[in-house]
CSV table of C-alpha atoms in Angstrom, one decimal:
chain,number,residue,atom,x,y,z
A,99,UNK,CA,49.7,42.1,56.3
A,100,UNK,CA,47.0,42.2,58.9
A,101,UNK,CA,45.2,45.1,57.2
A,102,UNK,CA,45.0,43.3,53.9
A,103,UNK,CA,43.9,40.1,55.6
A,104,UNK,CA,41.1,41.9,57.3
A,105,UNK,CA,39.9,43.4,54.0
A,106,UNK,CA,40.0,40.0,52.5
A,107,UNK,CA,38.0,38.4,55.3
A,108,UNK,CA,35.5,41.3,55.2
A,109,UNK,CA,35.1,40.9,51.4
A,110,UNK,CA,34.2,37.2,51.8
A,111,UNK,CA,31.8,37.9,54.7
A,112,UNK,CA,30.1,40.9,53.1
A,113,UNK,CA,29.7,39.0,49.8
A,114,UNK,CA,28.1,35.9,51.5
A,115,UNK,CA,26.2,37.6,54.4
A,116,UNK,CA,25.8,41.2,53.3
A,117,UNK,CA,27.2,44.3,54.9
A,118,UNK,CA,24.4,44.5,57.5
A,119,UNK,CA,24.5,40.7,58.2
A,120,UNK,CA,28.2,40.8,59.1
A,121,UNK,CA,29.6,41.8,62.5
A,122,UNK,CA,33.0,43.3,63.3
A,123,UNK,CA,33.5,40.3,65.6
A,124,UNK,CA,33.1,37.8,62.7
A,125,UNK,CA,35.6,39.8,60.6
A,126,UNK,CA,38.1,39.7,63.5
A,127,UNK,CA,37.5,36.0,64.1
A,128,UNK,CA,38.0,35.1,60.4
A,129,UNK,CA,41.2,37.1,60.3
A,130,UNK,CA,42.4,35.6,63.5
A,131,UNK,CA,42.9,38.9,65.3
A,132,UNK,CA,41.4,40.7,68.3
A,133,UNK,CA,38.3,42.6,67.6
A,134,UNK,CA,39.9,45.9,68.8
A,135,UNK,CA,42.3,45.8,65.8
A,136,UNK,CA,39.4,46.4,63.4
A,137,UNK,CA,38.7,49.7,65.2
A,138,UNK,CA,42.5,50.4,65.3
A,139,UNK,CA,42.9,50.0,61.6
A,140,UNK,CA,39.6,51.2,60.2
A,141,UNK,CA,37.6,52.8,63.0
A,142,UNK,CA,34.8,50.3,62.6
A,143,UNK,CA,32.8,48.5,60.0
A,144,UNK,CA,31.9,51.5,57.9
A,145,UNK,CA,35.5,52.5,57.8
A,146,UNK,CA,36.4,49.0,56.7
A,147,UNK,CA,33.9,49.1,53.8
A,148,UNK,CA,35.3,52.5,52.8
A,149,UNK,CA,38.9,51.2,52.8
A,150,UNK,CA,37.9,48.1,50.9
A,151,UNK,CA,36.3,50.2,48.1
A,152,UNK,CA,38.9,52.9,48.1
A,153,UNK,CA,41.8,50.4,47.9
A,154,UNK,CA,40.1,48.7,44.9
A,155,UNK,CA,39.2,51.8,43.1
A,156,UNK,CA,42.6,53.5,43.6
A,157,UNK,CA,44.3,50.4,42.2
A,158,UNK,CA,41.9,50.5,39.2
A,159,UNK,CA,42.7,54.1,38.4
A,160,UNK,CA,46.4,53.4,38.7
A,161,UNK,CA,46.1,50.6,36.1
A,162,UNK,CA,44.3,53.0,33.7
A,163,UNK,CA,47.0,55.6,34.1
A,164,UNK,CA,49.8,53.0,33.6
A,165,UNK,CA,48.0,51.7,30.5
A,166,UNK,CA,47.9,55.2,29.1
A,167,UNK,CA,51.7,55.4,29.3
A,168,UNK,CA,52.3,52.4,27.0
A,169,UNK,CA,53.3,53.5,23.5
A,170,UNK,CA,50.7,52.6,20.9
A,171,UNK,CA,50.2,53.6,17.3
A,172,UNK,CA,46.9,55.4,18.1
A,173,UNK,CA,44.4,56.2,20.8
A,174,UNK,CA,42.1,53.3,19.9
A,175,UNK,CA,44.9,50.9,20.8
A,176,UNK,CA,45.4,52.8,24.1
A,177,UNK,CA,41.7,52.2,24.8
A,178,UNK,CA,42.2,48.5,24.2
A,179,UNK,CA,45.2,48.6,26.6
A,180,UNK,CA,43.1,50.3,29.2
A,181,UNK,CA,40.4,47.6,28.8
A,182,UNK,CA,42.9,44.8,29.1
A,183,UNK,CA,44.6,46.2,32.2
A,184,UNK,CA,41.2,46.7,33.8
A,185,UNK,CA,40.1,43.2,33.0
A,186,UNK,CA,43.3,41.6,34.3
A,187,UNK,CA,43.1,43.8,37.5
A,188,UNK,CA,39.6,42.6,38.2
A,189,UNK,CA,40.4,39.0,37.3
A,190,UNK,CA,43.2,39.0,39.9
A,191,UNK,CA,40.7,40.1,42.6
A,192,UNK,CA,37.4,38.9,41.2
A,193,UNK,CA,35.6,38.6,44.5
A,194,UNK,CA,36.6,42.1,45.5
A,195,UNK,CA,35.7,43.4,42.1
A,196,UNK,CA,32.2,41.8,42.2
A,197,UNK,CA,31.6,43.2,45.6
A,198,UNK,CA,32.7,46.7,44.8
A,199,UNK,CA,30.9,46.9,41.5
A,200,UNK,CA,27.7,45.7,43.2
A,201,UNK,CA,28.0,48.2,46.0
A,202,UNK,CA,28.4,50.9,43.4
A,203,UNK,CA,24.9,50.2,42.1
A,204,UNK,CA,23.5,51.3,45.5
A,205,UNK,CA,22.2,54.8,45.5
A,206,UNK,CA,23.2,55.8,49.0
A,207,UNK,CA,25.0,58.9,50.2
A,208,UNK,CA,27.9,56.8,51.6
A,209,UNK,CA,28.5,55.0,48.3
A,210,UNK,CA,28.2,58.3,46.3
A,211,UNK,CA,30.8,59.9,48.6
A,212,UNK,CA,33.2,57.0,48.3
A,213,UNK,CA,32.9,56.5,44.6
A,214,UNK,CA,32.3,59.9,43.0
A,215,UNK,CA,36.0,60.9,43.0
A,216,UNK,CA,37.0,57.7,41.2
A,217,UNK,CA,34.2,58.0,38.7
A,218,UNK,CA,35.4,61.5,37.9
A,219,UNK,CA,39.0,60.4,37.5
A,220,UNK,CA,38.0,57.5,35.3
A,221,UNK,CA,35.9,59.8,33.1
A,222,UNK,CA,38.7,62.3,32.9
A,223,UNK,CA,41.2,59.6,31.7
A,224,UNK,CA,38.9,58.1,29.1
A,225,UNK,CA,38.0,61.7,27.9
A,226,UNK,CA,41.7,62.4,27.3
A,227,UNK,CA,42.2,59.3,25.2
A,228,UNK,CA,39.0,59.7,23.2
A,229,UNK,CA,39.8,63.3,22.4
A,230,UNK,CA,43.3,62.3,21.4
A,231,UNK,CA,41.8,59.7,19.1
A,232,UNK,CA,39.4,62.2,17.5
A,233,UNK,CA,42.3,64.6,16.9
A,234,UNK,CA,44.3,61.7,15.3
A,235,UNK,CA,41.3,61.0,13.0
A,236,UNK,CA,41.1,57.5,14.3
A,237,UNK,CA,38.0,57.8,16.6
A,238,UNK,CA,34.7,59.1,15.3
A,239,UNK,CA,33.4,62.2,16.9
A,240,UNK,CA,30.6,61.3,19.4
A,241,UNK,CA,29.2,62.5,22.7
A,242,UNK,CA,32.1,61.8,25.1
A,243,UNK,CA,30.0,61.1,28.2
A,244,UNK,CA,27.8,58.5,26.4
A,245,UNK,CA,30.8,56.8,24.8
A,246,UNK,CA,32.7,56.5,28.1
A,247,UNK,CA,29.6,55.3,29.9
A,248,UNK,CA,29.2,52.4,27.5
A,249,UNK,CA,32.8,51.5,27.0
A,250,UNK,CA,33.6,51.3,30.7
A,251,UNK,CA,30.3,49.5,31.2
A,252,UNK,CA,31.4,46.8,28.8
A,253,UNK,CA,34.8,46.5,30.4
A,254,UNK,CA,33.4,46.3,34.0
A,255,UNK,CA,30.4,44.2,33.2
A,256,UNK,CA,31.8,40.6,33.3
A,257,UNK,CA,32.6,40.9,37.0
A,258,UNK,CA,29.2,42.2,37.9
A,259,UNK,CA,27.1,40.1,35.7
A,260,UNK,CA,28.6,36.8,36.5
A,261,UNK,CA,25.5,34.7,35.6
A,262,UNK,CA,25.2,36.3,32.2
A,263,UNK,CA,28.8,35.9,31.3
A,264,UNK,CA,28.8,32.2,32.3
A,265,UNK,CA,25.9,31.7,29.9
A,266,UNK,CA,27.5,33.4,26.9
A,267,UNK,CA,31.2,32.4,27.4
A,268,UNK,CA,30.6,29.0,29.2
A,269,UNK,CA,33.3,30.0,31.7
A,270,UNK,CA,33.7,32.1,34.8
A,271,UNK,CA,35.3,35.5,34.4
A,272,UNK,CA,38.0,34.4,36.8
A,273,UNK,CA,39.2,31.6,34.6
A,274,UNK,CA,42.5,32.5,32.9
A,275,UNK,CA,41.4,32.3,29.2
A,276,UNK,CA,38.4,34.6,29.8
A,277,UNK,CA,40.2,37.9,29.4
A,278,UNK,CA,41.6,37.0,26.0
A,279,UNK,CA,38.3,35.9,24.7
A,280,UNK,CA,36.4,38.8,26.1
A,281,UNK,CA,39.0,41.3,24.8
A,282,UNK,CA,38.7,39.9,21.2
A,283,UNK,CA,34.9,40.4,21.3
A,284,UNK,CA,35.2,43.8,22.9
A,285,UNK,CA,37.7,44.9,20.2
A,286,UNK,CA,35.3,43.8,17.4
A,287,UNK,CA,32.4,45.7,18.9
A,288,UNK,CA,34.4,48.8,19.9
A,289,UNK,CA,36.0,49.1,16.5
A,290,UNK,CA,32.5,49.3,14.9
A,291,UNK,CA,31.2,51.8,17.5
A,292,UNK,CA,34.3,54.0,17.9
A,293,UNK,CA,36.5,53.9,14.8
A,294,UNK,CA,36.1,56.6,12.2
A,295,UNK,CA,34.5,55.4,9.0
A,296,UNK,CA,37.2,54.3,6.5
A,297,UNK,CA,39.7,53.6,9.3
A,298,UNK,CA,40.4,49.9,9.3
A,299,UNK,CA,41.5,48.1,12.4
A,300,UNK,CA,44.5,46.4,10.9
A,301,UNK,CA,45.5,44.5,14.0
A,302,UNK,CA,42.0,43.0,14.4
A,303,UNK,CA,42.0,41.9,10.8
A,304,UNK,CA,45.4,40.4,11.1
A,305,UNK,CA,44.6,38.7,14.3
A,306,UNK,CA,41.6,37.1,12.7
A,307,UNK,CA,43.7,36.0,9.8
A,308,UNK,CA,46.3,34.6,12.2
A,309,UNK,CA,43.6,32.7,14.1
A,310,UNK,CA,42.2,31.4,10.8
A,311,UNK,CA,45.5,30.2,9.4
A,312,UNK,CA,46.4,28.3,12.6
B,236,UNK,CA,-4.8,44.2,45.9
B,237,UNK,CA,-3.2,43.0,49.1
B,238,UNK,CA,-0.7,40.8,47.3
B,239,UNK,CA,0.6,43.8,45.2
B,240,UNK,CA,0.8,46.0,48.3
B,241,UNK,CA,2.9,43.4,50.1
B,242,UNK,CA,5.3,43.2,47.1
B,243,UNK,CA,5.5,47.0,47.1
B,244,UNK,CA,6.2,47.2,50.8
B,245,UNK,CA,8.8,44.4,50.5
B,246,UNK,CA,10.5,46.2,47.6
B,247,UNK,CA,10.9,49.3,49.7
B,248,UNK,CA,12.1,47.5,52.8
B,249,UNK,CA,14.5,45.1,50.9
B,250,UNK,CA,16.0,48.1,49.0
B,251,UNK,CA,16.7,50.2,52.2
B,252,UNK,CA,17.5,47.4,54.7
B,253,UNK,CA,18.5,44.5,52.5
B,254,UNK,CA,16.8,41.1,52.2
B,255,UNK,CA,18.5,39.8,55.4
B,256,UNK,CA,17.8,42.9,57.3
B,257,UNK,CA,14.1,42.9,56.7
B,258,UNK,CA,11.6,40.7,58.7
B,259,UNK,CA,8.3,39.3,57.5
B,260,UNK,CA,6.8,41.2,60.5
B,261,UNK,CA,8.0,44.5,59.1
B,262,UNK,CA,6.6,43.8,55.7
B,263,UNK,CA,3.2,42.9,57.2
B,264,UNK,CA,3.2,46.0,59.4
B,265,UNK,CA,4.1,48.3,56.4
B,266,UNK,CA,1.3,46.7,54.3
B,267,UNK,CA,-1.1,47.0,57.2
B,268,UNK,CA,-2.0,43.3,57.3
B,269,UNK,CA,-1.6,40.5,59.7
B,270,UNK,CA,1.8,38.7,59.5
B,271,UNK,CA,0.1,35.4,58.7
B,272,UNK,CA,-1.1,36.8,55.4
B,273,UNK,CA,2.5,36.8,54.1
B,274,UNK,CA,2.7,33.1,54.6
B,275,UNK,CA,-0.7,32.7,53.1
B,276,UNK,CA,0.2,34.5,49.9
B,277,UNK,CA,3.9,33.7,49.6
B,278,UNK,CA,4.8,30.9,52.1
B,279,UNK,CA,7.4,33.2,53.7
B,280,UNK,CA,10.1,35.8,52.9
B,281,UNK,CA,11.9,33.7,50.3
B,282,UNK,CA,8.6,33.1,48.4
B,283,UNK,CA,8.0,36.8,48.5
B,284,UNK,CA,11.4,37.5,47.0
B,285,UNK,CA,10.7,35.0,44.3
B,286,UNK,CA,7.2,36.4,43.5
B,287,UNK,CA,8.7,39.9,43.4
B,288,UNK,CA,11.3,38.9,40.8
B,289,UNK,CA,9.1,36.6,38.8
B,290,UNK,CA,6.3,39.2,38.5
B,291,UNK,CA,8.8,41.8,37.3
B,292,UNK,CA,10.6,39.5,34.9
B,293,UNK,CA,7.3,38.1,33.4
B,294,UNK,CA,6.1,41.6,32.8
B,295,UNK,CA,9.4,42.4,31.1
B,296,UNK,CA,9.2,39.4,28.8
B,297,UNK,CA,5.6,40.3,27.9
B,298,UNK,CA,6.7,43.8,26.9
B,299,UNK,CA,9.4,42.4,24.6
B,300,UNK,CA,6.9,40.0,23.0
B,301,UNK,CA,4.4,42.8,22.5
B,302,UNK,CA,7.0,45.1,21.0
B,303,UNK,CA,7.9,42.4,18.5
B,304,UNK,CA,4.3,42.3,17.2
B,305,UNK,CA,4.4,46.0,16.3
B,306,UNK,CA,4.8,46.4,12.5
B,307,UNK,CA,8.1,48.1,11.5
B,308,UNK,CA,10.0,48.5,8.2
B,309,UNK,CA,12.9,46.3,9.5
B,310,UNK,CA,14.3,44.4,12.4
B,311,UNK,CA,16.5,47.2,13.6
B,312,UNK,CA,13.3,49.3,14.3
B,313,UNK,CA,11.9,46.3,16.1
B,314,UNK,CA,15.0,46.3,18.4
B,315,UNK,CA,14.4,50.0,19.0
B,316,UNK,CA,10.8,49.3,19.9
B,317,UNK,CA,11.9,46.5,22.3
B,318,UNK,CA,14.3,48.9,23.9
B,319,UNK,CA,11.7,51.6,24.3
B,320,UNK,CA,9.1,49.2,25.8
B,321,UNK,CA,11.7,47.9,28.3
B,322,UNK,CA,12.8,51.4,29.3
B,323,UNK,CA,9.2,52.5,29.8
B,324,UNK,CA,8.4,49.4,31.7
B,325,UNK,CA,11.3,49.9,34.1
B,326,UNK,CA,10.6,53.6,34.4
B,327,UNK,CA,7.1,52.9,35.6
B,328,UNK,CA,8.4,50.7,38.4
B,329,UNK,CA,11.9,52.0,38.8
B,330,UNK,CA,12.4,51.0,42.4
B,331,UNK,CA,11.4,47.4,41.7
B,332,UNK,CA,13.6,47.4,38.5
B,333,UNK,CA,16.6,48.6,40.4
B,334,UNK,CA,16.1,46.0,43.1
B,335,UNK,CA,15.6,43.1,40.7
B,336,UNK,CA,18.5,44.1,38.5
B,337,UNK,CA,20.7,44.3,41.5
B,338,UNK,CA,19.6,40.9,42.8
B,339,UNK,CA,20.4,39.4,39.5
B,340,UNK,CA,24.0,40.3,39.9
B,341,UNK,CA,24.2,37.9,42.9
B,342,UNK,CA,25.7,34.6,42.0
B,343,UNK,CA,23.6,32.4,44.2
B,344,UNK,CA,21.7,29.2,43.4
B,345,UNK,CA,18.3,30.8,44.4
B,346,UNK,CA,18.8,33.8,42.0
B,347,UNK,CA,20.0,31.5,39.2
B,348,UNK,CA,17.0,29.3,39.6
B,349,UNK,CA,14.6,32.3,39.5
B,350,UNK,CA,16.2,34.2,36.7
B,351,UNK,CA,17.6,31.6,34.2
B,352,UNK,CA,14.2,30.9,32.5
B,353,UNK,CA,13.7,34.6,31.9
B,354,UNK,CA,17.3,35.2,30.7
B,355,UNK,CA,16.7,32.3,28.2
B,356,UNK,CA,13.4,33.7,27.0
B,357,UNK,CA,15.0,37.2,26.6
B,358,UNK,CA,17.9,35.7,24.6
B,359,UNK,CA,15.5,33.8,22.4
B,360,UNK,CA,13.5,36.8,21.6
B,361,UNK,CA,16.5,39.0,20.7
B,362,UNK,CA,18.0,36.1,18.7
B,363,UNK,CA,14.9,35.9,16.5
B,364,UNK,CA,14.9,39.6,15.8
B,365,UNK,CA,18.7,39.8,15.1
B,366,UNK,CA,18.5,36.8,12.7
B,367,UNK,CA,15.5,38.4,11.0
B,368,UNK,CA,17.6,41.6,10.6
B,369,UNK,CA,20.5,39.6,9.1
B,370,UNK,CA,18.2,37.9,6.6
B,371,UNK,CA,16.8,41.3,5.7
B,372,UNK,CA,20.3,42.6,5.1
B,373,UNK,CA,19.8,45.4,7.6
B,374,UNK,CA,21.8,44.0,10.5
B,375,UNK,CA,25.5,43.0,10.2
B,376,UNK,CA,26.3,39.4,10.8
B,377,UNK,CA,28.0,39.1,14.3
B,378,UNK,CA,28.1,36.6,17.1
B,379,UNK,CA,24.5,36.7,18.5
B,380,UNK,CA,25.3,36.0,22.1
B,381,UNK,CA,27.7,38.8,22.4
B,382,UNK,CA,25.4,41.3,20.6
B,383,UNK,CA,22.5,40.4,22.8
B,384,UNK,CA,24.6,40.6,25.9
B,385,UNK,CA,25.6,44.2,25.1
B,386,UNK,CA,22.4,45.4,23.7
B,387,UNK,CA,20.3,44.3,26.6
B,388,UNK,CA,23.1,45.5,28.9
B,389,UNK,CA,22.7,49.0,27.5
B,390,UNK,CA,18.9,48.9,27.8
B,391,UNK,CA,18.8,47.7,31.4
B,392,UNK,CA,21.8,49.7,32.6
B,393,UNK,CA,20.2,53.0,33.5
B,394,UNK,CA,18.1,51.4,36.2
B,395,UNK,CA,21.0,49.6,37.8
B,396,UNK,CA,23.7,52.3,37.5
B,397,UNK,CA,21.7,55.1,38.9
B,398,UNK,CA,24.7,57.2,40.0
B,399,UNK,CA,26.4,57.0,36.6
B,400,UNK,CA,23.3,57.9,34.7
B,401,UNK,CA,22.7,60.9,36.9
B,402,UNK,CA,26.2,62.2,36.2
B,403,UNK,CA,25.9,61.8,32.4
B,404,UNK,CA,22.3,62.9,31.9
B,405,UNK,CA,21.9,65.2,34.9
B,406,UNK,CA,18.6,63.5,35.6
B,407,UNK,CA,17.3,60.4,37.4
B,408,UNK,CA,16.1,57.6,35.1
B,409,UNK,CA,12.6,57.9,36.6
B,410,UNK,CA,12.2,61.4,35.3
B,411,UNK,CA,9.8,61.5,32.4
B,412,UNK,CA,12.2,62.9,29.7
B,413,UNK,CA,14.9,60.4,30.4
B,414,UNK,CA,13.6,57.6,28.2
B,415,UNK,CA,13.4,59.8,25.1
B,416,UNK,CA,17.0,61.2,25.7
B,417,UNK,CA,18.4,57.8,26.4
B,418,UNK,CA,16.7,56.2,23.4
B,419,UNK,CA,18.2,58.8,21.0
B,420,UNK,CA,21.7,58.0,22.3
B,421,UNK,CA,21.1,54.3,22.2
B,422,UNK,CA,19.9,54.5,18.6
B,423,UNK,CA,23.0,56.3,17.5
B,424,UNK,CA,25.3,53.8,19.2
B,425,UNK,CA,23.3,50.8,18.1
B,426,UNK,CA,23.1,51.9,14.5
B,427,UNK,CA,26.9,52.1,14.4
B,428,UNK,CA,27.4,48.7,16.0
B,429,UNK,CA,24.5,46.8,14.4
B,430,UNK,CA,23.6,48.2,11.0
B,431,UNK,CA,25.1,46.6,7.9
B,432,UNK,CA,27.7,48.8,6.3
B,433,UNK,CA,26.0,50.9,3.6
B,434,UNK,CA,22.6,50.7,5.3
B,435,UNK,CA,21.7,54.2,6.5
B,436,UNK,CA,19.4,54.7,9.4
B,437,UNK,CA,17.0,57.1,7.7
B,438,UNK,CA,14.8,57.8,10.7
B,439,UNK,CA,17.8,58.7,12.8
B,440,UNK,CA,19.1,61.2,10.2
B,441,UNK,CA,15.7,62.7,9.8
B,442,UNK,CA,15.1,62.9,13.5
B,443,UNK,CA,18.5,64.7,13.8
B,444,UNK,CA,17.4,67.1,11.0
B,445,UNK,CA,14.1,67.7,12.7
B,446,UNK,CA,15.8,68.4,16.0
B,447,UNK,CA,18.2,70.7,14.3
B,448,UNK,CA,15.5,72.6,12.4
B,449,UNK,CA,13.5,73.3,15.5
């Protein structure tokens, strides 16, 4: 689809030359279409940036919602499912992920307008799962906002802090084995920070034993 | 000092107009100096960016080193001291902090060259403290790289994710009470994730009791 191709071309150009350094003409040329089509689809460069971010963030929220529907023994496992879906979603579109996450660190009115709805939805979904986990007696009571801020920070981090991840994991986050590796570490850390004292993360222990016995 | 004034002017211009969108002429004009002085001090715009980042990162490493010299009952408290020093350092120069942290998310050769030395120093310092804590029996054994990646991530995060912090804490990270608030939350989270099972964070409990009794 032309629209998707334009978004893809824009992502590459914005990433390498910056939003200000990229012209609508270049985006059209890279897509192989007439420059007027950019206006037709997006109403200009700002509209294109907005579509690029909204598309990405909507897909991200959908993945979280789908992950929450998967049946799991407890809310902690649902959190892990959400993390995995998010990681795979970003891995599939790592350039777009990096661009969007980087844009979200900008403190401008435009970015705030585009992102605040999605941040609120994300917070709402994680809140529901955390509260469920507290009711189940699996997750330790803690300030929700703070917990969400750090958990989602850890999930999204690899695709923003490329350089750091490469140093620690000796691979790029877009390489296939990365998600599995990262998830294992995330689970270990999250079970210490989130699980109620006395609740043992059986699947983590058994996965360690499996790994050790192979 | 003229050099510092130039760096300050460049930080403001780079933040609002981007590196590519800012000219050496504008930086000189904003500083109130002749354009040739930029070349004299920095050899051009790229040199200025480098100086801006190196100055910031060198100051940051110095703060970590100083924090490690403060006498504390154990290595966990030293980690907290390092976190506090880092937070105060960034709060003092929040615009510069935000700019540098954002630049560090770029995956370019230039940025990698500028930052890798500092990332290695930072990792080395945190490694030393974590190992000390494990020897003391205060900090739980865990993969060092992973622990450092997340701990420093949490410390540096507020100045990069401005929008998110504002939503959670209802204040800007540059507002004076922010560091105290954030530190309290960070301590609670870190003591769960880092402290050895059975080791109770006395100062956290007593600070909660103090807060409750006031």
